Amino acid sequence: MAERSFDAMRQDAIRRSREMQRRAVPPVQETPPPVPEIPAPPEKPQKPGLDLGLQGLLSDWDAEKLALAGLLWVLYREGADPALLLALAYILL
């Protein structure tokens, strides 16, 4: 009798599970809306003047030299020791 009860419960569980699966709504697969293409901004013409002179002067410097020049400028503005400033300037050469 216990086996019969166990089998009945198992069959009932299987039936309920199938019924729930049948009632479940399958997930709707939505395609995402197309992403509009963003046009590239127009290139700005270079202004003649100081920018071109400074750009021409610093165009062949690498990141290391630019960092040293920036450090030299900051230390100069802070009133650092002239010997330190000369040493950094020598390294820049």
PDB file of C-alpha atoms in Angstrom:
ATOM      1  CA  MET A   1       0.000   0.000   0.000  1.00  0.00           C
ATOM      2  CA  ALA A   2       2.880   2.346   0.730  1.00  0.00           C
ATOM      3  CA  GLU A   3       4.308   1.681  -2.738  1.00  0.00           C
ATOM      4  CA  ARG A   4       0.991   2.430  -4.342  1.00  0.00           C
ATOM      5  CA  SER A   5       0.731   5.702  -2.412  1.00  0.00           C
ATOM      6  CA  PHE A   6       4.300   6.631  -3.358  1.00  0.00           C
ATOM      7  CA  ASP A   7       3.663   5.899  -7.059  1.00  0.00           C
ATOM      8  CA  ALA A   8       0.454   7.921  -6.962  1.00  0.00           C
ATOM      9  CA  MET A   9       2.263  10.896  -5.444  1.00  0.00           C
ATOM     10  CA  ARG A  10       5.022  10.617  -8.046  1.00  0.00           C
ATOM     11  CA  GLN A  11       2.510  10.489 -10.916  1.00  0.00           C
ATOM     12  CA  ASP A  12       0.630  13.426  -9.433  1.00  0.00           C
ATOM     13  CA  ALA A  13       3.866  15.433  -9.163  1.00  0.00           C
ATOM     14  CA  ILE A  14       4.779  14.636 -12.777  1.00  0.00           C
ATOM     15  CA  ARG A  15       1.285  15.649 -13.937  1.00  0.00           C
ATOM     16  CA  ARG A  16       1.413  18.954 -12.026  1.00  0.00           C
ATOM     17  CA  SER A  17       4.896  19.713 -13.328  1.00  0.00           C
ATOM     18  CA  ARG A  18       3.818  19.135 -16.946  1.00  0.00           C
ATOM     19  CA  GLU A  19       0.731  21.264 -16.417  1.00  0.00           C
ATOM     20  CA  MET A  20       2.832  24.121 -15.032  1.00  0.00           C
ATOM     21  CA  GLN A  21       5.231  23.879 -17.962  1.00  0.00           C
ATOM     22  CA  ARG A  22       2.344  23.969 -20.408  1.00  0.00           C
ATOM     23  CA  ARG A  23       0.863  27.054 -18.720  1.00  0.00           C
ATOM     24  CA  ALA A  24       4.154  28.880 -18.564  1.00  0.00           C
ATOM     25  CA  VAL A  25       4.565  31.557 -21.192  1.00  0.00           C
ATOM     26  CA  PRO A  26       7.707  31.070 -23.241  1.00  0.00           C
ATOM     27  CA  PRO A  27      10.071  34.046 -23.025  1.00  0.00           C
ATOM     28  CA  VAL A  28       9.677  36.466 -25.891  1.00  0.00           C
ATOM     29  CA  GLN A  29      12.918  37.111 -27.683  1.00  0.00           C
ATOM     30  CA  GLU A  30      12.983  40.748 -28.621  1.00  0.00           C
ATOM     31  CA  THR A  31      15.613  42.112 -30.906  1.00  0.00           C
ATOM     32  CA  PRO A  32      17.200  45.290 -29.574  1.00  0.00           C
ATOM     33  CA  PRO A  33      16.415  48.442 -31.534  1.00  0.00           C
ATOM     34  CA  PRO A  34      19.085  49.366 -34.063  1.00  0.00           C
ATOM     35  CA  VAL A  35      21.674  51.792 -32.766  1.00  0.00           C
ATOM     36  CA  PRO A  36      21.737  54.969 -34.843  1.00  0.00           C
ATOM     37  CA  GLU A  37      25.109  55.769 -36.322  1.00  0.00           C
ATOM     38  CA  ILE A  38      26.720  58.857 -34.873  1.00  0.00           C
ATOM     39  CA  PRO A  39      28.479  60.916 -37.516  1.00  0.00           C
ATOM     40  CA  ALA A  40      32.094  61.774 -36.832  1.00  0.00           C
ATOM     41  CA  PRO A  41      32.627  65.392 -35.786  1.00  0.00           C
ATOM     42  CA  PRO A  42      34.104  67.556 -38.523  1.00  0.00           C
ATOM     43  CA  GLU A  43      37.795  68.230 -38.256  1.00  0.00           C
ATOM     44  CA  LYS A  44      38.620  71.663 -36.922  1.00  0.00           C
ATOM     45  CA  PRO A  45      41.030  73.684 -38.988  1.00  0.00           C
ATOM     46  CA  GLN A  46      44.189  74.594 -37.139  1.00  0.00           C
ATOM     47  CA  LYS A  47      44.459  78.201 -36.109  1.00  0.00           C
ATOM     48  CA  PRO A  48      47.615  79.970 -37.173  1.00  0.00           C
ATOM     49  CA  GLY A  49      49.595  81.639 -34.442  1.00  0.00           C
ATOM     50  CA  LEU A  50      51.163  80.503 -31.207  1.00  0.00           C
ATOM     51  CA  ASP A  51      49.610  77.048 -31.313  1.00  0.00           C
ATOM     52  CA  LEU A  52      51.480  76.129 -34.473  1.00  0.00           C
ATOM     53  CA  GLY A  53      54.759  77.477 -33.126  1.00  0.00           C
ATOM     54  CA  LEU A  54      54.451  75.590 -29.857  1.00  0.00           C
ATOM     55  CA  GLN A  55      53.163  72.509 -31.640  1.00  0.00           C
ATOM     56  CA  GLY A  56      56.098  72.563 -34.036  1.00  0.00           C
ATOM     57  CA  LEU A  57      58.519  73.011 -31.150  1.00  0.00           C
ATOM     58  CA  LEU A  58      57.160  70.125 -29.075  1.00  0.00           C
ATOM     59  CA  SER A  59      56.122  67.753 -31.866  1.00  0.00           C
ATOM     60  CA  ASP A  60      59.294  65.634 -31.703  1.00  0.00           C
ATOM     61  CA  TRP A  61      59.327  65.326 -27.890  1.00  0.00           C
ATOM     62  CA  ASP A  62      58.347  62.014 -26.353  1.00  0.00           C
ATOM     63  CA  ALA A  63      56.208  61.605 -23.233  1.00  0.00           C
ATOM     64  CA  GLU A  64      59.261  61.391 -20.986  1.00  0.00           C
ATOM     65  CA  LYS A  65      60.638  64.744 -22.125  1.00  0.00           C
ATOM     66  CA  LEU A  66      57.235  66.381 -21.855  1.00  0.00           C
ATOM     67  CA  ALA A  67      56.869  65.102 -18.287  1.00  0.00           C
ATOM     68  CA  LEU A  68      60.298  66.455 -17.381  1.00  0.00           C
ATOM     69  CA  ALA A  69      59.467  69.817 -18.951  1.00  0.00           C
ATOM     70  CA  GLY A  70      56.229  69.956 -16.983  1.00  0.00           C
ATOM     71  CA  LEU A  71      58.044  69.099 -13.776  1.00  0.00           C
ATOM     72  CA  LEU A  72      60.652  71.740 -14.538  1.00  0.00           C
ATOM     73  CA  TRP A  73      57.931  74.342 -15.072  1.00  0.00           C
ATOM     74  CA  VAL A  74      56.079  73.458 -11.851  1.00  0.00           C
ATOM     75  CA  LEU A  75      59.282  73.518  -9.806  1.00  0.00           C
ATOM     76  CA  TYR A  76      60.252  76.854 -11.347  1.00  0.00           C
ATOM     77  CA  ARG A  77      56.847  78.340 -10.446  1.00  0.00           C
ATOM     78  CA  GLU A  78      57.219  77.040  -6.875  1.00  0.00           C
ATOM     79  CA  GLY A  79      60.647  78.643  -6.489  1.00  0.00           C
ATOM     80  CA  ALA A  80      62.738  75.476  -6.396  1.00  0.00           C
ATOM     81  CA  ASP A  81      66.509  75.391  -6.012  1.00  0.00           C
ATOM     82  CA  PRO A  82      68.228  76.701  -9.180  1.00  0.00           C
ATOM     83  CA  ALA A  83      70.701  73.792  -9.107  1.00  0.00           C
ATOM     84  CA  LEU A  84      67.787  71.353  -9.321  1.00  0.00           C
ATOM     85  CA  LEU A  85      66.261  73.299 -12.192  1.00  0.00           C
ATOM     86  CA  LEU A  86      69.576  73.303 -14.068  1.00  0.00           C
ATOM     87  CA  ALA A  87      69.987  69.571 -13.510  1.00  0.00           C
ATOM     88  CA  LEU A  88      66.529  68.887 -14.930  1.00  0.00           C
ATOM     89  CA  ALA A  89      67.209  71.190 -17.873  1.00  0.00           C
ATOM     90  CA  TYR A  90      70.446  69.293 -18.546  1.00  0.00           C
ATOM     91  CA  ILE A  91      68.538  65.999 -18.554  1.00  0.00           C
ATOM     92  CA  LEU A  92      66.118  67.466 -21.081  1.00  0.00           C
ATOM     93  CA  LEU A  93      68.974  68.153 -23.495  1.00  0.00           C
TER      94      LEU A  93
END
